Amino acid sequence: MKILVLNAGSSSQKSCLYQLPSDLLPATPLHPLWEANLDLTVSRDNAKLTVKTQKITKEIRLSSQDTQAATAQMLETLVSGDTKVLEQLSDLDVVGHRVVHGGTEYSQATKITPNVKETISRLIPLAPNHNPAHLQGIEAVENLLGDVTQIAVFDTAFHSQMPLEAVIYPIPYHWYEQGIRRYGFHGISHQYCAHQAAQIINQPLASLKLITCHLGNGCSLAAIKNGVSINTTMGFTPLEGLMMGTRSGSIDPAILIYLLREHNFSADDLDQMLNKESGIKGISGLSSDLRIIRDAIAEGNQRAQLALDLFIHRLITNLGAMIASLGGLDVLVFTAGIGENAAIVRERVASQFEFLGLKLDLAKNNSSPQDENIAASDSKIQVLVIHTNEDWAIACKCWRLIH
Ligand code: ADP
């Protein structure tokens, strides 16, 4: 079975093609036959397409930023030239789309119908940077491939069973009825990592209390009990919760009122500041990238040090809240760019939770672990580093839905 996975964002579109056996889902992730990354940020009139197969990596300049045209050129590389891996596009069995916001409507992967498209469109005000790009991706495939089965896999779905007290904001209740509530995000990654973690430590997921720390450009935690997300740090939007690369995470909402009243901020000014100019970038004044912050710290840059300290402080305090929600902790999982690569973050977090009997094997922590348990042998809590693989998780959900 040939499954194309599309992950369309506002500035890039990542895709990959998996060939899955039709009788049994492999227990470990397969490598894609073909991967493509469409970068729409190169210039106003150009886009850059990078295509990778098991034999070749190729860069192609596209003379248009039009999503439809760019997607067509990207799909053309599946069936022609030295990146060809399919005889014809009609050989594709399913196209799976990552969709950031599924609102309250979707608690699992869903076949895309006109109704589903309408819902994704209706949810645009809640995910203005993502849902329009997903719709464009879905429509581009529809126009190019006709009636191929398309499936939406939602980042909100995994959190759809959170208890009401974790869902509702303490503001007048009618706002909850109008959709102002906590949804949570990064669900595909949190769920995938929870399943991988249970496999690695060879225990049933249903018996475990886990916290997954997805620390990339966007950062969030999920508290997972019996395989279900019962609390998470992102809320109505992906801005709530932890400090992130360029996002502030949670701050006193009265700051916004103050800026609106006293500094003539507009809604757009607030949006720009909180989403693009805050977080690690805003505090360090240097970059949102932790690698650059680490290098600057080594050169004695104090604002870089402060950015890291703040990041860790907010991570630890939010972890404390998640542990309390779970009423204990068996497994702590680190994933995504920072979680997988920044040993210093894992070490500092772990040292703060020593009082719970959590102990790292420092040698393992420092040896670029991947899909590995890095807890010391006498630790009461297992600590895992897991490479998140959202594309594979989406392909598996598509496979299950059509079986
Ligand atoms: P996204 O959320 O966009 O998918 P990633 O999961 O790829 O992002 O994470 C990107 C971030 O991971 C970078 O901005 C950087 O801060 C961090 N990162 C990546 N590699 C390293 C590394 N070797 N050491 C520390 N941080 C890293």
GROMACS .gro file of C-alpha atoms and ligand atoms in nm:
model
  430
    1MET     CA    1   0.000   0.000   0.000
    2LYS     CA    2   0.144   0.339  -0.103
    3ILE     CA    3   0.070   0.622   0.138
    4LEU     CA    4   0.170   0.981   0.068
    5VAL     CA    5   0.193   1.198   0.382
    6LEU     CA    6   0.156   1.574   0.347
    7ASN     CA    7   0.247   1.814   0.623
    8ALA     CA    8   0.158   2.158   0.491
    9GLY     CA    9   0.256   2.467   0.692
   10SER     CA   10   0.245   2.838   0.621
   11SER     CA   11   0.603   2.854   0.497
   12SER     CA   12   0.688   2.499   0.400
   13GLN     CA   13   0.533   2.176   0.290
   14LYS     CA   14   0.694   1.848   0.387
   15SER     CA   15   0.587   1.526   0.220
   16CYS     CA   16   0.693   1.166   0.216
   17LEU     CA   17   0.592   0.840   0.057
   18TYR     CA   18   0.573   0.510   0.243
   19GLN     CA   19   0.519   0.168   0.100
   20LEU     CA   20   0.345  -0.038   0.368
   21PRO     CA   21   0.263  -0.407   0.354
   22SER     CA   22  -0.114  -0.448   0.322
   23ASP     CA   23  -0.145  -0.738   0.567
   24LEU     CA   24   0.050  -0.624   0.876
   25LEU     CA   25   0.171  -0.290   1.009
   26PRO     CA   26   0.547  -0.302   1.082
   27ALA     CA   27   0.634  -0.266   1.453
   28THR     CA   28   0.917  -0.021   1.383
   29PRO     CA   29   0.908   0.280   1.149
   30LEU     CA   30   1.008   0.223   0.786
   31HIS     CA   31   1.218   0.468   0.588
   32PRO     CA   32   1.019   0.665   0.332
   33LEU     CA   33   1.082   0.580  -0.036
   34TRP     CA   34   1.073   0.949  -0.121
   35GLU     CA   35   1.075   1.273   0.079
   36ALA     CA   36   1.018   1.627  -0.040
   37ASN     CA   37   1.046   1.961   0.130
   38LEU     CA   38   0.896   2.264  -0.034
   39ASP     CA   39   1.042   2.582   0.114
   40LEU     CA   40   0.824   2.883   0.037
   41THR     CA   41   1.042   3.136   0.224
   42VAL     CA   42   1.328   3.163  -0.028
   43SER     CA   43   1.203   3.481  -0.198
   44ARG     CA   44   0.877   3.641  -0.306
   45ASP     CA   45   0.869   3.473  -0.646
   46ASN     CA   46   1.062   3.155  -0.586
   47ALA     CA   47   1.029   2.836  -0.393
   48LYS     CA   48   1.292   2.569  -0.329
   49LEU     CA   49   1.207   2.203  -0.358
   50THR     CA   50   1.440   1.945  -0.205
   51VAL     CA   51   1.367   1.585  -0.300
   52LYS     CA   52   1.535   1.286  -0.140
   53THR     CA   53   1.503   0.923  -0.241
   54GLN     CA   54   1.701   0.625  -0.118
   55LYS     CA   55   1.945   0.693  -0.409
   56ILE     CA   56   1.963   1.068  -0.458
   57THR     CA   57   1.905   1.412  -0.304
   58LYS     CA   58   1.815   1.689  -0.544
   59GLU     CA   59   1.740   2.061  -0.514
   60ILE     CA   60   1.503   2.223  -0.760
   61ARG     CA   61   1.424   2.598  -0.789
   62LEU     CA   62   1.060   2.665  -0.863
   63SER     CA   63   0.966   2.988  -1.036
   64SER     CA   64   0.633   3.021  -0.858
   65GLN     CA   65   0.511   3.031  -0.501
   66ASP     CA   66   0.161   2.926  -0.602
   67THR     CA   67   0.080   2.627  -0.378
   68GLN     CA   68  -0.116   2.447  -0.646
   69ALA     CA   69   0.164   2.479  -0.905
   70ALA     CA   70   0.438   2.402  -0.653
   71THR     CA   71   0.253   2.093  -0.524
   72ALA     CA   72   0.205   1.975  -0.883
   73GLN     CA   73   0.580   2.008  -0.949
   74MET     CA   74   0.659   1.830  -0.625
   75LEU     CA   75   0.430   1.538  -0.708
   76GLU     CA   76   0.573   1.523  -1.060
   77THR     CA   77   0.910   1.423  -0.905
   78LEU     CA   78   0.741   1.103  -0.778
   79VAL     CA   79   0.686   0.981  -1.134
   80SER     CA   80   0.964   1.135  -1.344
   81GLY     CA   81   1.338   1.199  -1.367
   82ASP     CA   82   1.600   1.052  -1.136
   83THR     CA   83   1.375   1.082  -0.830
   84LYS     CA   84   1.105   0.862  -0.986
   85VAL     CA   85   0.967   0.601  -0.743
   86LEU     CA   86   0.619   0.544  -0.890
   87GLU     CA   87   0.498   0.454  -1.240
   88GLN     CA   88   0.201   0.689  -1.216
   89LEU     CA   89   0.036   0.907  -0.953
   90SER     CA   90  -0.274   0.690  -0.962
   91ASP     CA   91  -0.061   0.419  -0.791
   92LEU     CA   92  -0.104   0.616  -0.467
   93ASP     CA   93  -0.360   0.447  -0.244
   94VAL     CA   94  -0.404   0.715   0.021
   95VAL     CA   95  -0.292   1.070   0.097
   96GLY     CA   96  -0.269   1.151   0.469
   97HIS     CA   97  -0.263   1.514   0.585
   98ARG     CA   98  -0.146   1.649   0.917
   99VAL     CA   99  -0.411   1.899   1.024
  100VAL     CA  100  -0.325   2.114   1.324
  101HIS     CA  101  -0.677   2.203   1.440
  102GLY     CA  102  -0.973   1.965   1.439
  103GLY     CA  103  -1.170   2.154   1.705
  104THR     CA  104  -1.410   1.947   1.912
  105GLU     CA  105  -1.534   1.767   1.602
  106TYR     CA  106  -1.259   1.512   1.551
  107SER     CA  107  -1.114   1.274   1.803
  108GLN     CA  108  -0.944   1.054   1.546
  109ALA     CA  109  -0.815   1.030   1.190
  110THR     CA  110  -1.099   1.096   0.949
  111LYS     CA  111  -1.160   1.047   0.575
  112ILE     CA  112  -1.177   1.386   0.407
  113THR     CA  113  -1.522   1.471   0.270
  114PRO     CA  114  -1.671   1.809   0.173
  115ASN     CA  115  -1.803   1.827   0.533
  116VAL     CA  116  -1.458   1.771   0.682
  117LYS     CA  117  -1.313   2.041   0.456
  118GLU     CA  118  -1.587   2.277   0.566
  119THR     CA  119  -1.502   2.213   0.932
  120ILE     CA  120  -1.129   2.268   0.874
  121SER     CA  121  -1.222   2.592   0.701
  122ARG     CA  122  -1.457   2.699   0.981
  123LEU     CA  123  -1.173   2.645   1.230
  124ILE     CA  124  -0.938   2.886   1.045
  125PRO     CA  125  -0.988   3.165   1.305
  126LEU     CA  126  -0.850   2.923   1.569
  127ALA     CA  127  -0.546   2.821   1.358
  128PRO     CA  128  -0.491   3.107   1.111
  129ASN     CA  129  -0.132   3.005   1.034
  130HIS     CA  130  -0.204   2.639   0.968
  131ASN     CA  131  -0.557   2.540   0.862
  132PRO     CA  132  -0.554   2.750   0.539
  133ALA     CA  133  -0.231   2.574   0.429
  134HIS     CA  134  -0.385   2.233   0.506
  135LEU     CA  135  -0.690   2.316   0.294
  136GLN     CA  136  -0.468   2.429   0.007
  137GLY     CA  137  -0.277   2.102   0.029
  138ILE     CA  138  -0.599   1.897   0.030
  139GLU     CA  139  -0.738   2.090  -0.265
  140ALA     CA  140  -0.414   2.069  -0.461
  141VAL     CA  141  -0.418   1.689  -0.425
  142GLU     CA  142  -0.787   1.677  -0.515
  143ASN     CA  143  -0.722   1.874  -0.834
  144LEU     CA  144  -0.418   1.671  -0.931
  145LEU     CA  145  -0.524   1.321  -0.826
  146GLY     CA  146  -0.901   1.328  -0.853
  147ASP     CA  147  -1.080   1.103  -0.610
  148VAL     CA  148  -0.786   0.943  -0.427
  149THR     CA  149  -0.875   0.869  -0.061
  150GLN     CA  150  -0.754   1.157   0.157
  151ILE     CA  151  -0.735   1.133   0.535
  152ALA     CA  152  -0.695   1.411   0.791
  153VAL     CA  153  -0.491   1.333   1.104
  154PHE     CA  154  -0.547   1.601   1.367
  155ASP     CA  155  -0.293   1.737   1.616
  156THR     CA  156  -0.574   1.816   1.859
  157ALA     CA  157  -0.734   1.469   1.849
  158PHE     CA  158  -0.512   1.300   2.109
  159HIS     CA  159  -0.618   1.555   2.372
  160SER     CA  160  -0.989   1.519   2.301
  161GLN     CA  161  -1.049   1.303   2.610
  162MET     CA  162  -0.902   1.547   2.862
  163PRO     CA  163  -1.133   1.590   3.162
  164LEU     CA  164  -1.345   1.907   3.168
  165GLU     CA  165  -1.142   2.062   3.448
  166ALA     CA  166  -0.834   2.048   3.223
  167VAL     CA  167  -1.032   2.180   2.927
  168ILE     CA  168  -1.228   2.478   3.059
  169TYR     CA  169  -1.079   2.822   3.130
  170PRO     CA  170  -1.205   2.994   3.446
  171ILE     CA  171  -1.379   3.271   3.250
  172PRO     CA  172  -1.758   3.309   3.208
  173TYR     CA  173  -1.893   2.969   3.110
  174HIS     CA  174  -2.067   3.083   2.792
  175TRP     CA  175  -1.724   3.133   2.629
  176TYR     CA  176  -1.660   2.762   2.671
  177GLU     CA  177  -1.990   2.698   2.495
  178GLN     CA  178  -1.863   2.923   2.216
  179GLY     CA  179  -1.544   2.720   2.170
  180ILE     CA  180  -1.299   2.912   2.390
  181ARG     CA  181  -1.147   2.613   2.566
  182ARG     CA  182  -0.822   2.423   2.585
  183TYR     CA  183  -0.762   2.196   2.285
  184GLY     CA  184  -0.391   2.106   2.310
  185PHE     CA  185  -0.156   2.042   2.017
  186HIS     CA  186   0.140   1.825   1.907
  187GLY     CA  187  -0.096   1.532   1.970
  188ILE     CA  188   0.041   1.315   1.688
  189SER     CA  189   0.389   1.342   1.838
  190HIS     CA  190   0.281   1.294   2.202
  191GLN     CA  191   0.078   0.985   2.117
  192TYR     CA  192   0.349   0.834   1.897
  193CYS     CA  193   0.615   0.888   2.167
  194ALA     CA  194   0.394   0.738   2.438
  195HIS     CA  195   0.348   0.422   2.230
  196GLN     CA  196   0.719   0.399   2.147
  197ALA     CA  197   0.809   0.450   2.513
  198ALA     CA  198   0.586   0.162   2.625
  199GLN     CA  199   0.746  -0.059   2.359
  200ILE     CA  200   1.101   0.036   2.459
  201ILE     CA  201   1.047  -0.038   2.827
  202ASN     CA  202   0.830  -0.336   2.735
  203GLN     CA  203   0.532  -0.248   2.952
  204PRO     CA  204   0.169  -0.199   2.855
  205LEU     CA  205   0.090   0.165   2.790
  206ALA     CA  206  -0.237   0.119   2.980
  207SER     CA  207  -0.041   0.065   3.304
  208LEU     CA  208   0.180   0.373   3.280
  209LYS     CA  209   0.185   0.735   3.392
  210LEU     CA  210   0.392   0.920   3.132
  211ILE     CA  211   0.489   1.276   3.053
  212THR     CA  212   0.604   1.346   2.700
  213CYS     CA  213   0.809   1.664   2.651
  214HIS     CA  214   0.787   1.776   2.288
  215LEU     CA  215   1.057   2.043   2.278
  216GLY     CA  216   1.113   2.178   1.927
  217ASN     CA  217   1.050   2.527   1.791
  218GLY     CA  218   0.712   2.485   1.953
  219CYS     CA  219   0.717   2.318   2.296
  220SER     CA  220   0.450   2.134   2.491
  221LEU     CA  221   0.406   1.867   2.757
  222ALA     CA  222   0.139   1.599   2.774
  223ALA     CA  223   0.039   1.406   3.087
  224ILE     CA  224  -0.068   1.060   2.972
  225LYS     CA  225  -0.247   0.807   3.191
  226ASN     CA  226  -0.357   0.467   3.059
  227GLY     CA  227  -0.264   0.586   2.707
  228VAL     CA  228  -0.494   0.891   2.728
  229SER     CA  229  -0.385   1.254   2.741
  230ILE     CA  230  -0.533   1.397   3.062
  231ASN     CA  231  -0.353   1.732   3.062
  232THR     CA  232  -0.128   1.931   2.834
  233THR     CA  233   0.041   2.271   2.840
  234MET     CA  234  -0.085   2.417   2.510
  235GLY     CA  235  -0.443   2.535   2.519
  236PHE     CA  236  -0.680   2.736   2.301
  237THR     CA  237  -0.382   2.800   2.073
  238PRO     CA  238  -0.022   2.671   2.057
  239LEU     CA  239   0.085   2.986   2.243
  240GLU     CA  240  -0.006   2.870   2.593
  241GLY     CA  241   0.228   2.688   2.827
  242LEU     CA  242   0.604   2.653   2.799
  243MET     CA  243   0.849   2.916   2.682
  244MET     CA  244   0.940   2.833   2.321
  245GLY     CA  245   1.176   2.941   2.042
  246THR     CA  246   0.995   3.264   1.956
  247ARG     CA  247   0.669   3.220   2.154
  248SER     CA  248   0.627   3.349   2.508
  249GLY     CA  249   0.415   3.065   2.640
  250SER     CA  250   0.187   3.160   2.933
  251ILE     CA  251   0.217   3.510   3.073
  252ASP     CA  252  -0.008   3.720   3.297
  253PRO     CA  253  -0.298   3.815   3.063
  254ALA     CA  254  -0.314   4.157   3.229
  255ILE     CA  255   0.013   4.239   3.049
  256LEU     CA  256  -0.188   4.238   2.726
  257ILE     CA  257  -0.452   4.471   2.872
  258TYR     CA  258  -0.176   4.703   2.990
  259LEU     CA  259  -0.003   4.708   2.650
  260LEU     CA  260  -0.335   4.771   2.473
  261ARG     CA  261  -0.427   5.056   2.707
  262GLU     CA  262  -0.098   5.221   2.783
  263HIS     CA  263   0.121   5.152   2.480
  264ASN     CA  264  -0.130   5.164   2.196
  265PHE     CA  265  -0.064   4.806   2.098
  266SER     CA  266  -0.298   4.662   1.835
  267ALA     CA  267  -0.409   4.298   1.819
  268ASP     CA  268  -0.155   4.243   1.541
  269ASP     CA  269   0.125   4.400   1.749
  270LEU     CA  270   0.044   4.162   2.036
  271ASP     CA  271   0.031   3.866   1.798
  272GLN     CA  272   0.369   3.956   1.649
  273MET     CA  273   0.533   4.011   1.989
  274LEU     CA  274   0.398   3.700   2.161
  275ASN     CA  275   0.437   3.458   1.869
  276LYS     CA  276   0.746   3.586   1.685
  277GLU     CA  277   0.955   3.806   1.912
  278SER     CA  278   0.941   3.637   2.250
  279GLY     CA  279   1.068   3.310   2.398
  280ILE     CA  280   1.433   3.216   2.366
  281LYS     CA  281   1.478   3.473   2.089
  282GLY     CA  282   1.314   3.754   2.282
  283ILE     CA  283   1.514   3.701   2.600
  284SER     CA  284   1.853   3.627   2.441
  285GLY     CA  285   1.820   3.893   2.171
  286LEU     CA  286   2.018   3.646   1.958
  287SER     CA  287   1.823   3.358   1.816
  288SER     CA  288   1.546   3.109   1.881
  289ASP     CA  289   1.788   2.825   1.813
  290LEU     CA  290   1.925   2.659   2.124
  291ARG     CA  291   2.247   2.562   1.943
  292ILE     CA  292   2.332   2.931   1.898
  293ILE     CA  293   2.235   3.001   2.260
  294ARG     CA  294   2.464   2.720   2.379
  295ASP     CA  295   2.758   2.861   2.179
  296ALA     CA  296   2.690   3.211   2.312
  297ILE     CA  297   2.680   3.082   2.671
  298ALA     CA  298   3.019   2.921   2.615
  299GLU     CA  299   3.146   3.267   2.517
  300GLY     CA  300   3.006   3.419   2.837
  301ASN     CA  301   2.690   3.581   2.696
  302GLN     CA  302   2.469   3.647   3.000
  303ARG     CA  303   2.142   3.707   2.815
  304ALA     CA  304   2.188   3.371   2.642
  305GLN     CA  305   2.240   3.213   2.986
  306LEU     CA  306   1.927   3.388   3.114
  307ALA     CA  307   1.724   3.258   2.816
  308LEU     CA  308   1.829   2.901   2.892
  309ASP     CA  309   1.765   2.943   3.266
  310LEU     CA  310   1.418   3.080   3.201
  311PHE     CA  311   1.342   2.802   2.953
  312ILE     CA  312   1.443   2.540   3.210
  313HIS     CA  313   1.259   2.713   3.496
  314ARG     CA  314   0.932   2.718   3.301
  315LEU     CA  315   0.982   2.363   3.181
  316ILE     CA  316   1.039   2.237   3.536
  317THR     CA  317   0.743   2.421   3.688
  318ASN     CA  318   0.511   2.295   3.414
  319LEU     CA  319   0.647   1.943   3.458
  320GLY     CA  320   0.563   1.970   3.828
  321ALA     CA  321   0.204   2.056   3.735
  322MET     CA  322   0.182   1.761   3.495
  323ILE     CA  323   0.322   1.521   3.760
  324ALA     CA  324   0.058   1.649   4.003
  325SER     CA  325  -0.215   1.595   3.741
  326LEU     CA  326  -0.100   1.236   3.700
  327GLY     CA  327  -0.053   1.177   4.071
  328GLY     CA  328   0.289   1.021   4.005
  329LEU     CA  329   0.526   0.946   3.719
  330ASP     CA  330   0.666   0.625   3.567
  331VAL     CA  331   0.819   0.753   3.245
  332LEU     CA  332   0.952   1.088   3.127
  333VAL     CA  333   1.003   1.119   2.751
  334PHE     CA  334   1.206   1.384   2.568
  335THR     CA  335   1.146   1.440   2.197
  336ALA     CA  336   1.182   1.691   1.905
  337GLY     CA  337   1.481   1.914   1.821
  338ILE     CA  338   1.567   2.028   2.174
  339GLY     CA  339   1.435   1.721   2.357
  340GLU     CA  340   1.633   1.483   2.137
  341ASN     CA  341   1.955   1.682   2.109
  342ALA     CA  342   2.008   1.908   2.410
  343ALA     CA  343   2.168   1.689   2.681
  344ILE     CA  344   2.203   1.992   2.906
  345VAL     CA  345   1.825   2.048   2.913
  346ARG     CA  346   1.761   1.684   3.005
  347GLU     CA  347   2.031   1.691   3.271
  348ARG     CA  348   1.904   2.008   3.438
  349VAL     CA  349   1.544   1.887   3.436
  350ALA     CA  350   1.644   1.550   3.579
  351SER     CA  351   1.851   1.704   3.859
  352GLN     CA  352   1.546   1.904   3.976
  353PHE     CA  353   1.339   1.585   4.012
  354GLU     CA  354   1.599   1.381   4.199
  355PHE     CA  355   1.376   1.413   4.507
  356LEU     CA  356   1.129   1.181   4.329
  357GLY     CA  357   1.401   0.920   4.278
  358LEU     CA  358   1.467   1.020   3.917
  359LYS     CA  359   1.831   0.960   3.819
  360LEU     CA  360   1.996   0.990   3.480
  361ASP     CA  361   2.279   0.777   3.346
  362LEU     CA  362   2.492   1.079   3.256
  363ALA     CA  363   2.711   0.887   3.012
  364LYS     CA  364   2.403   0.773   2.819
  365ASN     CA  365   2.253   1.121   2.835
  366ASN     CA  366   2.566   1.263   2.672
  367SER     CA  367   2.604   1.003   2.400
  368SER     CA  368   2.339   1.129   2.153
  369PRO     CA  369   2.079   0.871   2.257
  370GLN     CA  370   1.791   0.788   2.026
  371ASP     CA  371   1.497   0.565   2.116
  372GLU     CA  372   1.682   0.477   2.434
  373ASN     CA  373   1.627   0.465   2.808
  374ILE     CA  374   1.880   0.703   2.967
  375ALA     CA  375   1.774   0.654   3.329
  376ALA     CA  376   2.027   0.516   3.577
  377SER     CA  377   1.962   0.152   3.665
  378ASP     CA  378   1.838   0.248   4.015
  379SER     CA  379   1.615   0.534   3.897
  380LYS     CA  380   1.250   0.513   4.008
  381ILE     CA  381   1.142   0.691   3.692
  382GLN     CA  382   1.244   0.582   3.341
  383VAL     CA  383   1.374   0.861   3.117
  384LEU     CA  384   1.357   0.807   2.743
  385VAL     CA  385   1.481   1.000   2.442
  386ILE     CA  386   1.261   0.922   2.144
  387HIS     CA  387   1.294   1.046   1.790
  388THR     CA  388   0.950   1.174   1.704
  389ASN     CA  389   0.824   1.054   1.368
  390GLU     CA  390   0.496   1.229   1.297
  391ASP     CA  391   0.498   1.130   0.928
  392TRP     CA  392   0.522   0.763   1.016
  393ALA     CA  393   0.251   0.804   1.280
  394ILE     CA  394   0.023   0.965   1.018
  395ALA     CA  395   0.094   0.685   0.768
  396CYS     CA  396   0.007   0.424   1.034
  397LYS     CA  397  -0.319   0.601   1.123
  398CYS     CA  398  -0.414   0.608   0.752
  399TRP     CA  399  -0.330   0.238   0.721
  400ARG     CA  400  -0.549   0.151   1.020
  401LEU     CA  401  -0.840   0.363   0.903
  402ILE     CA  402  -0.868   0.190   0.567
  403HIS     CA  403  -0.827  -0.161   0.709
  404ADP     P1  404   0.983   2.201   1.479
  404ADP     O1  405   0.908   2.226   1.605
  404ADP     O2  406   0.980   2.316   1.385
  404ADP     O3  407   0.953   2.067   1.413
  404ADP     P2  408   1.234   2.081   1.562
  404ADP     O4  409   1.171   1.972   1.639
  404ADP     O5  410   1.312   2.046   1.441
  404ADP     O6  411   1.134   2.196   1.525
  404ADP     O7  412   1.328   2.161   1.663
  404ADP     C1  413   1.404   2.271   1.621
  404ADP     C2  414   1.485   2.325   1.735
  404ADP     O8  415   1.560   2.219   1.796
  404ADP     C3  416   1.589   2.425   1.691
  404ADP     O9  417   1.538   2.554   1.684
  404ADP     C4  418   1.693   2.412   1.799
  404ADP    O10  419   1.662   2.503   1.903
  404ADP     C5  420   1.679   2.273   1.851
  404ADP     N1  421   1.793   2.187   1.814
  404ADP     C6  422   1.811   2.117   1.701
  404ADP     N2  423   1.930   2.051   1.704
  404ADP     C7  424   1.985   2.079   1.824
  404ADP     C8  425   2.108   2.041   1.888
  404ADP     N3  426   2.196   1.961   1.830
  404ADP     N4  427   2.130   2.091   2.013
  404ADP     C9  428   2.040   2.173   2.073
  404ADP     N5  429   1.926   2.211   2.018
  404ADP    C10  430   1.897   2.165   1.894
   0.00000   0.00000   0.00000
